[in-house]
Each structure stands twice: as structure tokens, then as C-alpha cells.
Coordinates of C-alpha atoms and ligand atoms in Angstrom, one line a residue:
X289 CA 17.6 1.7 66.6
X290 CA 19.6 -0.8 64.1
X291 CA 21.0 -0.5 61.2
X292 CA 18.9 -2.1 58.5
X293 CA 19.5 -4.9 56.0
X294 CA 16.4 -5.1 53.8
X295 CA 15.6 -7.8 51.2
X296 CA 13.2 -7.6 48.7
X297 CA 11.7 -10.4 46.5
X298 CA 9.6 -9.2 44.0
X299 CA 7.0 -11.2 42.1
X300 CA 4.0 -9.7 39.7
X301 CA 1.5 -9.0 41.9
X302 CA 3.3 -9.0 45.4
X303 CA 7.0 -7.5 46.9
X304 CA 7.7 -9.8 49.9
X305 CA 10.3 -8.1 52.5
X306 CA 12.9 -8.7 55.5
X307 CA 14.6 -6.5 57.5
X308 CA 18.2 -7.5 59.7
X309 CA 19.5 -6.0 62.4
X310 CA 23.0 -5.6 60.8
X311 CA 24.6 -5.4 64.0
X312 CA 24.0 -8.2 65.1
X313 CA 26.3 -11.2 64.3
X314 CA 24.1 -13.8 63.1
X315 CA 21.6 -10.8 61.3
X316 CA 18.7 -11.0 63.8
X317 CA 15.1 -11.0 61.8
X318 CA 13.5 -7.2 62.7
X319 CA 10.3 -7.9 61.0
X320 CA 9.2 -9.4 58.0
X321 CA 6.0 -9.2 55.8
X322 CA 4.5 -8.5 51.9
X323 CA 2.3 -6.2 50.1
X324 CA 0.3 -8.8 47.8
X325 CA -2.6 -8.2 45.2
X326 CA -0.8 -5.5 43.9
X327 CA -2.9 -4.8 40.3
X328 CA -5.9 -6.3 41.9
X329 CA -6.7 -6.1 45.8
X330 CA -3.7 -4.7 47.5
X331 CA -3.0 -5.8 50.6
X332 CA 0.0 -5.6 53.5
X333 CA 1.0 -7.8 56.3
X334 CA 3.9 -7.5 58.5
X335 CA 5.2 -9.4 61.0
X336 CA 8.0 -9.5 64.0
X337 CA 10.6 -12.1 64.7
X338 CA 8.2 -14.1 66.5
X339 CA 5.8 -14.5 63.7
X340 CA 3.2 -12.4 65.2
X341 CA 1.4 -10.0 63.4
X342 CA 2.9 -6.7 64.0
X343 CA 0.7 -4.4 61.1
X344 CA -1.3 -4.8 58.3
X345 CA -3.5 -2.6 55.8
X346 CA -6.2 -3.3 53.0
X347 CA -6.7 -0.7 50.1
X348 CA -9.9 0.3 48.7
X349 CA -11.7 -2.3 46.7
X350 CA -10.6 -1.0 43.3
X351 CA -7.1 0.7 44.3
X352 CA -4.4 -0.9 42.9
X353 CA -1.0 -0.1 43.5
X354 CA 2.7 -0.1 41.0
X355 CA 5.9 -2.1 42.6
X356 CA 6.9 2.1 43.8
X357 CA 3.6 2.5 45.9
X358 CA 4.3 -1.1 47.8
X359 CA 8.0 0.0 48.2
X360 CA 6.9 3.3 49.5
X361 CA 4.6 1.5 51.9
X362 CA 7.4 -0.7 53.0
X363 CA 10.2 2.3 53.4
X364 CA 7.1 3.7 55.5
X365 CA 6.4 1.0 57.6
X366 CA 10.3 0.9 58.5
X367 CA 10.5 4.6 59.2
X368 CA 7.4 4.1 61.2
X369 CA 9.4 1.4 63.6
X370 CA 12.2 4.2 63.5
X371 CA 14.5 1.9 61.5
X372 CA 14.0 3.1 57.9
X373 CA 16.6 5.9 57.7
X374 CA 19.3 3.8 58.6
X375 CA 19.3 1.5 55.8
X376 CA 22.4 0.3 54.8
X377 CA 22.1 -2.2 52.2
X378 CA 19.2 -3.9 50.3
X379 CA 19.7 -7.6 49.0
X380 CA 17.2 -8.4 46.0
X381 CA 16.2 -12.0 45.1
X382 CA 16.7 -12.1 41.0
X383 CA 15.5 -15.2 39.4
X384 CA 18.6 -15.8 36.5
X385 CA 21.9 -14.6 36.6
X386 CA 22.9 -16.8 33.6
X387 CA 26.0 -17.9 32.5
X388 CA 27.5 -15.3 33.8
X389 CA 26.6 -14.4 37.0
X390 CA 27.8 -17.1 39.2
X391 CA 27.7 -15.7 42.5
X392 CA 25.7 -12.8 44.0
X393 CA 26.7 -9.0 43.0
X394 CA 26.9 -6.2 43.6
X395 CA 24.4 -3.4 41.1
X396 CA 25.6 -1.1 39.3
X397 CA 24.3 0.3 35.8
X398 CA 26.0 -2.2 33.7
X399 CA 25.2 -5.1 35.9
X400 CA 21.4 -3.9 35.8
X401 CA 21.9 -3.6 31.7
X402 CA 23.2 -7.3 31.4
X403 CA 20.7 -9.0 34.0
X404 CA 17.6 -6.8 31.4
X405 CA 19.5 -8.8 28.2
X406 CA 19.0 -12.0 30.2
X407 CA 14.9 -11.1 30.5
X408 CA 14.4 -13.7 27.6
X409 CA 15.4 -16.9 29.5
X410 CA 12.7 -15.8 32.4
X411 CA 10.4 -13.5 31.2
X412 CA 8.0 -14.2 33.6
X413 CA 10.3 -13.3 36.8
X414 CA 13.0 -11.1 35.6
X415 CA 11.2 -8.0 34.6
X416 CA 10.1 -8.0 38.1
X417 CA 12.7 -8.7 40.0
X418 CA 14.4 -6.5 38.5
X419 CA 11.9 -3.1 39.4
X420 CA 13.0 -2.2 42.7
X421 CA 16.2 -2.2 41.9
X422 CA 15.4 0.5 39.9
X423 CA 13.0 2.2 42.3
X424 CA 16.0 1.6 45.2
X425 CA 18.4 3.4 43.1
X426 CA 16.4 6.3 42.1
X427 CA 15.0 6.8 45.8
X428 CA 18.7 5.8 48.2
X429 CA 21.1 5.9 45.2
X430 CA 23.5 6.0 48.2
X431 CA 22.5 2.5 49.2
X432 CA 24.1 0.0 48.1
X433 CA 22.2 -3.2 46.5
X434 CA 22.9 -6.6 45.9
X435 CA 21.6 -9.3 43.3
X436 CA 21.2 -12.6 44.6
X437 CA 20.3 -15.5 42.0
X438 CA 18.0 -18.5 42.0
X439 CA 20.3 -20.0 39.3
X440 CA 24.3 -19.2 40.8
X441 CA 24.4 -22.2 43.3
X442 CA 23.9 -24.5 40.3
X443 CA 27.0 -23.1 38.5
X444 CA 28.9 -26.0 40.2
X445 CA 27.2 -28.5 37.7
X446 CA 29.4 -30.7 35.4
X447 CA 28.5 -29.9 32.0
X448 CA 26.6 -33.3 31.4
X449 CA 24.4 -32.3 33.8
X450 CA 23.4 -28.7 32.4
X451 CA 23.8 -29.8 28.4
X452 CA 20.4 -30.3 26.5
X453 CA 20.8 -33.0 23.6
X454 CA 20.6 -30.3 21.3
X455 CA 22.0 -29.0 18.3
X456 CA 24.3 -26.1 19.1
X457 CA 22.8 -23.5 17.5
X458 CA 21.1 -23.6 20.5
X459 CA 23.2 -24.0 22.8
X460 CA 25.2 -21.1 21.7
X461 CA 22.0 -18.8 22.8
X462 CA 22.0 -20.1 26.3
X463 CA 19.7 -23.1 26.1
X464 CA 20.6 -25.5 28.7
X465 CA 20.0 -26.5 31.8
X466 CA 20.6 -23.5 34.5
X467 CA 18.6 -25.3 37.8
X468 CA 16.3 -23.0 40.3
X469 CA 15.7 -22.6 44.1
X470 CA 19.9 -22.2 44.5
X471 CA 19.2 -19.7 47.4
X472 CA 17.1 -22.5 49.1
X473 CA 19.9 -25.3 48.3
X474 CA 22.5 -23.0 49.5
X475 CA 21.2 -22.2 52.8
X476 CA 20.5 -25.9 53.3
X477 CA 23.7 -26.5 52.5
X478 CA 25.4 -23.9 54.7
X479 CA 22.8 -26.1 57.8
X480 CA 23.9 -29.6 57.0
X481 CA 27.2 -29.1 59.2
X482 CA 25.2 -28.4 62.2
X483 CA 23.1 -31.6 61.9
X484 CA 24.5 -34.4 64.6
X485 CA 25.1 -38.1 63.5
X486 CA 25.1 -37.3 59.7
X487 CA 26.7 -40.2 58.3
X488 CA 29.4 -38.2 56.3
X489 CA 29.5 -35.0 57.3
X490 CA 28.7 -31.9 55.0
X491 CA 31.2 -34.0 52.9
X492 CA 28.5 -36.9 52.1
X493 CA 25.8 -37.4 49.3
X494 CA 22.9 -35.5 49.9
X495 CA 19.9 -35.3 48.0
X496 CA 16.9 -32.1 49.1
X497 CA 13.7 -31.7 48.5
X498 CA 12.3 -28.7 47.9
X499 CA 8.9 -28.8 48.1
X500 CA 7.3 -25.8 47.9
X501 CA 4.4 -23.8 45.5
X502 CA 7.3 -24.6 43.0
X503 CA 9.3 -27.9 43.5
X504 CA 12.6 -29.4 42.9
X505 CA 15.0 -31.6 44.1
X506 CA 19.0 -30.7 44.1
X507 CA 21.6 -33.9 44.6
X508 CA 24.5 -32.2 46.6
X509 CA 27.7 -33.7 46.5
X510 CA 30.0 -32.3 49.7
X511 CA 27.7 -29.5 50.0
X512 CA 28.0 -28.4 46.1
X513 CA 24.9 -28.8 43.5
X514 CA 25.9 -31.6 40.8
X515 CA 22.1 -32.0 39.3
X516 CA 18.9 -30.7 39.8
X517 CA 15.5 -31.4 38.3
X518 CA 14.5 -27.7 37.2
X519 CA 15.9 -26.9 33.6
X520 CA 16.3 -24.0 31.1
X521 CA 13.2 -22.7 33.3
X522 CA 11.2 -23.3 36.5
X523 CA 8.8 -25.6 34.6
X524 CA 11.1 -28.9 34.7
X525 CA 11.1 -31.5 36.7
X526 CA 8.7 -32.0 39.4
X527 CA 5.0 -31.9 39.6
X528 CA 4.3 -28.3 41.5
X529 CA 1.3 -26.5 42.7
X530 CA 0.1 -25.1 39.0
X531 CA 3.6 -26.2 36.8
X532 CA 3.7 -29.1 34.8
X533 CA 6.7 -30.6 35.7
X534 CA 8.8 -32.8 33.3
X535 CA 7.0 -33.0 29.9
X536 CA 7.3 -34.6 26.5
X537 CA 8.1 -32.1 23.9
X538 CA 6.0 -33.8 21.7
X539 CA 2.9 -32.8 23.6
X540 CA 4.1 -29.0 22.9
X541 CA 4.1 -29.9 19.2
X542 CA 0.4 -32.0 19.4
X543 CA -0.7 -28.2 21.3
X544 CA 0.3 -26.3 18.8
X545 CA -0.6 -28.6 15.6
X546 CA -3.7 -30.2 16.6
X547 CA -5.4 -27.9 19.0
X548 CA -4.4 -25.1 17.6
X549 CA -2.7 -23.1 20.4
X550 CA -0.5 -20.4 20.3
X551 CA 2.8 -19.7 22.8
X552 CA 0.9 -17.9 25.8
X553 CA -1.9 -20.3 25.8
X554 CA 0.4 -23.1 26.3
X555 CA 2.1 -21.0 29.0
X556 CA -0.9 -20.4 30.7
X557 CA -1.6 -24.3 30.7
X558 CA 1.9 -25.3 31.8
X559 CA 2.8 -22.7 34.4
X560 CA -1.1 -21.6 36.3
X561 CA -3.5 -24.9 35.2
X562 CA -1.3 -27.6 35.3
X563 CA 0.3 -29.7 38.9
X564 CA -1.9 -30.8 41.5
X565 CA -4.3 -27.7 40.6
X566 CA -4.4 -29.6 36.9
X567 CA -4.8 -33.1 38.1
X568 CA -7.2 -32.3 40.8
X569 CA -9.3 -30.1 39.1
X570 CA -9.7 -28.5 42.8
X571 CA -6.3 -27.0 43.8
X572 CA -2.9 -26.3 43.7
X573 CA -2.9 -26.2 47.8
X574 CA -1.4 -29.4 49.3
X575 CA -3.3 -29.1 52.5
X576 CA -7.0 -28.3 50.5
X577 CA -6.0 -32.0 48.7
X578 CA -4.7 -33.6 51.6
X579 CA -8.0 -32.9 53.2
X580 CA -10.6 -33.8 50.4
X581 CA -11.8 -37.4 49.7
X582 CA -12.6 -36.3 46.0
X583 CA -10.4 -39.6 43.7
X584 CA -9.1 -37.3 41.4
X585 CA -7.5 -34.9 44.4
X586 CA -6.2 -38.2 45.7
X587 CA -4.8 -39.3 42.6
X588 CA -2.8 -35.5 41.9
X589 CA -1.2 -36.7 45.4
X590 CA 0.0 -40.2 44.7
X591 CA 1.5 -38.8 40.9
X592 CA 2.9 -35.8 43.4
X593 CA 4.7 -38.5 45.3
X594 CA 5.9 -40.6 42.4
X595 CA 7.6 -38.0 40.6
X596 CA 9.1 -36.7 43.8
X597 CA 10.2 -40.7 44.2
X598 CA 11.1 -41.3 40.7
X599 CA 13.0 -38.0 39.9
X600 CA 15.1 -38.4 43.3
X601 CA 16.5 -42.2 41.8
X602 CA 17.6 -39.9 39.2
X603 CA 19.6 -37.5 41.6
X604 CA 21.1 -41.0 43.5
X605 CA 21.9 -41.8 40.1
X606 CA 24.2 -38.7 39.9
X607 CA 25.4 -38.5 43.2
X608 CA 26.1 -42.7 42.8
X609 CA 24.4 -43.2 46.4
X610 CA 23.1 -41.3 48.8
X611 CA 23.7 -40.7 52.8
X612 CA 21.3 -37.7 53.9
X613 CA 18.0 -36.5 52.5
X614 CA 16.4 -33.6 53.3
X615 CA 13.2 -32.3 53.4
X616 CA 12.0 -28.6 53.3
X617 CA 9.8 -25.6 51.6
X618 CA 6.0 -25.5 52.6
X619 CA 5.3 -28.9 51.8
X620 CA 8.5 -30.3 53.0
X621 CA 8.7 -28.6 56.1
X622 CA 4.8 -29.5 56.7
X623 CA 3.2 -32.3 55.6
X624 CA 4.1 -35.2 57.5
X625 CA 1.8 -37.0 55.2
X626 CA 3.9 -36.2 51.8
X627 CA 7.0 -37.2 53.8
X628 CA 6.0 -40.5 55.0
X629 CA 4.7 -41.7 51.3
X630 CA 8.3 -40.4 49.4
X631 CA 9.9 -42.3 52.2
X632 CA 7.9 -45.2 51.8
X633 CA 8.8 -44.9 48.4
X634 CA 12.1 -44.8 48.4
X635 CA 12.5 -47.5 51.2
X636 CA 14.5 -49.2 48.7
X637 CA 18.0 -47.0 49.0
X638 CA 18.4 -47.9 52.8
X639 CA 15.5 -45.2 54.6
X640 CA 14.6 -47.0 57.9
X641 CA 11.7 -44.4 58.6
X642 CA 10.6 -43.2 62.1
X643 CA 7.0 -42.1 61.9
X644 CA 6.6 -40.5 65.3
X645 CA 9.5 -38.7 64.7
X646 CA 8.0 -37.4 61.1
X647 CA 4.7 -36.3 62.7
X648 CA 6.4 -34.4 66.1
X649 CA 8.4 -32.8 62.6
X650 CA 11.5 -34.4 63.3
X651 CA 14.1 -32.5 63.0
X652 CA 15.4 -36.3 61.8
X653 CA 12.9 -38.4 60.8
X654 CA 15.4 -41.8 60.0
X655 CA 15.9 -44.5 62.9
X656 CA 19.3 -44.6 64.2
X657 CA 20.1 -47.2 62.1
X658 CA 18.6 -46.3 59.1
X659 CA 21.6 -46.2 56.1
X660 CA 20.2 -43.1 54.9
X661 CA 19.7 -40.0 57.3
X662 CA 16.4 -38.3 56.3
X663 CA 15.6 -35.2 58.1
X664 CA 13.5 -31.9 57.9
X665 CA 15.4 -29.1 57.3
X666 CA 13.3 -25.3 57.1
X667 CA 14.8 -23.0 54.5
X668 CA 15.1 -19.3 54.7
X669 CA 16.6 -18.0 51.2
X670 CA 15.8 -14.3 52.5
X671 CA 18.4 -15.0 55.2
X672 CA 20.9 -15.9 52.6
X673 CA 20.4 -13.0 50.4
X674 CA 21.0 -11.2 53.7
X675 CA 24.2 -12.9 54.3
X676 CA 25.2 -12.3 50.6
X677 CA 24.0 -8.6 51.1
X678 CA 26.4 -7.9 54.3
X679 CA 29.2 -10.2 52.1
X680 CA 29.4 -7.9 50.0
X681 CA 28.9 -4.5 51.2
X682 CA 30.5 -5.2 54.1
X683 CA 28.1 -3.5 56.6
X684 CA 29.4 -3.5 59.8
X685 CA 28.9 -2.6 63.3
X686 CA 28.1 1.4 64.2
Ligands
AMP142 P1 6.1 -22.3 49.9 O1 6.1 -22.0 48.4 O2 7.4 -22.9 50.3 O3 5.7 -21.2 50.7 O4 5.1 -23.5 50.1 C1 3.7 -23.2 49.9 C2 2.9 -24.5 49.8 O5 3.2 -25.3 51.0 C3 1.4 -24.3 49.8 O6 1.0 -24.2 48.5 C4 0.9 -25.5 50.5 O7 0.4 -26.4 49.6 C5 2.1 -26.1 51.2 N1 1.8 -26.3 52.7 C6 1.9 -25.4 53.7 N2 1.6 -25.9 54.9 C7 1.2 -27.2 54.6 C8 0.7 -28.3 55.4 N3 0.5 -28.2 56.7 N4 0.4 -29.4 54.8 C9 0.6 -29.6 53.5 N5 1.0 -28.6 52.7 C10 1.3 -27.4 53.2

């Protein structure tokens, strides 16, 4: 049996997991799944490469189960398919690397230290993210890991893109604008080569849409991230499932003066009631909105697609044009109904749209001679944490 690459993406109440061949050349998917619910109804789900279920398993009503059990449950479900003593690397999705961690790296103690000092900038991810690697290193502290970042594609930002207005005091601890979903961007990035008749190459002005239970847009300039709409942290930007999206300070201040609240009340507003689930009153789920007739759920999807429109001007703006845009993430990958109205939207910048290419999902959804190439790209950042993983740890054949 292979040799196995595993990545792990922990959240707070779920670990989702890959597992690559690491013989193989391009890293051929082995199977893939999560253990979710994990302080309230566990539950696990695996899959193979061909997106059939391959195992599953439900705890007792009342069980609930620390990152270690899922990981255990995991190691054990590999072992089971006779591939889970061979593992050779694990690649770990970590939300903020930081100033300082530009590029993915490899663990060791004082790497682990410095990415638990940056736990203030995302306290609601790090922590998290951060637990298996411990657990890995107790359990296989022969194996090597490897950090992958949600912020290190955005390094490549001029510094008028990633300064606040602010007074430096602040700056000086780290407040500016770091930019999310960079594993996402970067494996887009690493596809827009293969796509035929792009107007300029990888070398051109592309902006993508990410459009997933969080959302942002990136503008890439020859393949490298110049601006993106999420900030300091994943709340910025665009309207998202439960986030907020961009927001007036000053309605922090009227929070906390007039009604009272304190810092975790606001953070549960702007992070789990806000977005479509907010506006809607109903949900946070595209397709449960797409399919009511309920005003308000239609209104939640026409300030959805305005932001999405209104915030991309903002990355032509920085890119000074655009040739290619890109679609992708749940939403963006699915809904040929979101698609059509940002394209309708932004008509204006030379998008000649080709509906019955949209709804047969493309992959390029422009007419032929439409100025600006628009086309559905799926993303797969678990794939580029594996490629990162193998990078840098050089596991190789045998
Ligand atoms: P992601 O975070 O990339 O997994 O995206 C999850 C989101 O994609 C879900 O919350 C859904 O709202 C959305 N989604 C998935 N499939 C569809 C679809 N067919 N139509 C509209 N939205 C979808």
C-alpha cells in the first residue's frame, strides 16, 4: 500500500482530513472525509477518490469527543485501509502565519511557540488549528509536519494595500490588513496556466471569487495577490454565510454605547448571526435561499450580489483593469444563479456572458468574444497543503 500524505484542517467542533498517495506524481486523492459535531453529536464520514462514501460512524447521543479521539479515529480508519503506518508527512491548514510566516513551514517547537504568540490576531481559529499538531507530535514525533497558512499567499501585497489608516501604535502590534483564503487563491493561481484562450496568460489581471461559507475576493496580478477584501480578520469584506462583511466602525461603538454590549456579544452578532443568515432571518445556506420565495431571503441575495459586484470594482481598481475572473468555493463552483447576477452586474468592465455555458458549469462561462474571460474554477486548498507538505519534506518514491 502507499505511502501516506495526510492533511488535517481543524476547526472547533470538526477535523476535516485527506490522504495522498505520495508516490504518485501528481499526489493521487486515497480518501478523504471529517469527524464533525465534535463537543455535541460526533459524527464521521469518509470518502474515496470518487466521492463515494467509503465509511462512516455516529457516536452515542451524548458522547462527545476531544480533537485526540477524532485523530485517533482517523489514524484508525487509515490503518484499517492498511495505509496508516506508512505515514510520512502530515500537512496542517493554520489560519495566520503573520508577519512572519510568509510561506509554509516546516514544525518544530519554536515554530509551534511563535504561531501560539500569534493566537491574539485569530483567536477563534488558531487555538484549533494548532491541536493536532500537538497531538501528531506526541503520537509520530518521527513524522514530520508542515504549517500551511490562510494568510502567506497575501504576503505579496504592496504596503498600501495591507496599511489600516491608523495611528501606529497600532500598527506596531500587527494591526493591518493580512487577507484570508491564500491556500484557495494559490491553487487557483497555480490552475490559471492550464486554462486555454486566456487573454494574457497567467501573466494577466485576474480577479477570483471565492465564494464559499466564508467569502472573498483576491485581485491577482500575474498570478501574485495585490488586494483582497478580508482584513486584520475573516470578518472583512464580503457578505458570508453568518459574517458581516465590511462594516462601519461606528456601528461597533453605537453596540457597545447604546445597547450596551460587551466584546463576545458583538462577536457572536458579527461572525454566527450576521450574512445571509442575518438578512434572511432563515439561513446562511445559499441553496435554502435560493429556493424560498420568502422577500427578505430574496433581498439577503441581491445585497449578496452587490457587495460581491461592488467590492470586485474595488479589486479592478487595484489591478487597473481586468482580463480573467474566476469563480469558485461552494457557491462559486455551484450556483449558476449567483454567477449570472455578479456577471450581470459587472457587465460594465467588458463580460459578454454565455448562460448555457454558466448552467452546463462552464468551465468558461464568457463568449468568445467577451473582453473579459470569466470562468469556473473548483478549488482544492487540501491539495495545496499537500503539495506544500511533499515541498518541504521531500517525500519521495519507496
Ligand atoms: P464551502 O465553504 O466552499 O464548502 O461552501 C459552502 C456553501 O456553498 C454552502 O453554505 C452553500 O450555501 C453553498 N452551496 C453549495 N452548493 C450550492 C448550490 N448548488 N447552490 C448554491 N449554493 C451552494
Amino acid at each position: 500500500m502507499a505511502n501516506i500524505l495526510l492533511v488535517l484542517n481543524a476547526g472547533s467542533s470538526s477535523i476535516k482530513f485527506s490522504a495522498y498517495d505520495a508516490d504518485t506524481d501528481d499526489l493521487q486523492l486515497v480518501t478523504r472525509g471529517q469527524v464533525e459535531g465534535l463537543f455535541s453529536a460526533p459524527r464521521f464520514a469518509a470518502y474515496n477518490a470518487r466521492g463515494e462514501k467509503s465509511g462512516e460512524h455516529a457516536w452515542r447521543t451524548g458522547d462527545t469527543l476531544e480533537h485526540a479521539d477524532a485523530i485517533a479515529h482517523i489514524s484508525a480508519y487509515l490503518r484499517g485501509l492498511g495505509v496508516g503506518h506508512r505515514l510520512k508527512a502530515v500537512g496542517h491548514r493554520v489560519v495566520h502565519g503573520g508577519a512572519q510566516f510568509t510561506k509554509p513551514v516546516i514544525v518544530t517547537e519554536h515554530v509551534l511557540n511563535e504561531l501560539e504568540r500569534l493566537t491574539p490576531l485569530a483567536p477563534l481559529h488558531q487555538p484549533h488549528n494548532l491541536k493536532p499538531i500537538h497531538i501528531i507530535a506526541q503520537r509520530h514525533p518521527d513524522v514530520p509536519q508542515v504549517a500551511c497558512f490562510d494568510t502567506a499567499f497575501h504576503a505579496t501585497q504592496p504596503e498600501v494595500a495591507s496599511a489600516f489608516a491608523l495611528p501606529e501604535s497600532l500598527t506596531r502590534r500587527g494591526v493591518r490588513r493580512y487577507g484570508f483564503h491564500g491556500l484557495s487563491y494559490e491553487y487557483v493561481s497555480t490552475q490559471l496556466p492550464n486554462l486555454p484562450n486566456l487573454p494574457d496568460g497567467a501573466r494577466g489581471r485576474t480577479v477570483v471569487a471565492h465564494l464559499g461559507n466564508g467569502a472573498s475576493l483576491c485581485a491577482l496580478d500575474a498570478g501574485r495577490s495585490i488586494a483582497t477584501t478580508m482584513g486584520f480578520t475573516a470578518l472583512d469584506g464580503l457578505m458570508m454565510g453568518t459574517r458581516c462583511g465590511n462594516l462601519d466602525p461606528g456601528v461597533l461603538l453605537y453596540m457597545i454605547d447604546e445597547l450596551g454590549m460587551n466584546a463576545r456579544e458583538i462577536e457572536d452578532v458579527l461572525y454566527r448571526q450576521s450574512g445571509l443568515l442575518g438578512v434572511s432571518g432563515l439561513s446562511g445556506d445559499m441553496r435554502t435561499l435560493i429556493a424560498s420565495e420568502d422577500s427578505r431571503a430574496r433581498f439577503a441575495i441581491e445585497l449578496y450580489v452587490y457587495r460581491i459586484a461592488r467590492e470586485a470594482g474595488s479589486m479592478i481598481a487595484a489591478l487597473r483593469g481586468i482580463d480573467t475572473l474566476v469563480f469558485t468555493a461552494g457557491v462559486g463552483e455551484n450556483s449558476a444563479d449567483t454567477r449570472r447576477r455578479v456577471c450581470e452586474q459587472l457587465a460594465w468592465c467588458g463580460i459578454d456572458f454565455d448562460e448555457q455555458a454558466n448552467v452546463a458549469r462552464g468551465p468558461r462561462i464568457s463568449k468568445d468574444t467577451s473582453k473579459v474571460g470569466v470562468w469556473i474554477v473548483p478549488t482544492d486548498e487540501e491539495l495545496m497543503i499537500a503539495r506544500h507538505t511533499r515541498n518541504l519534506t521531500s517525500v519521495t518514491r519507496g
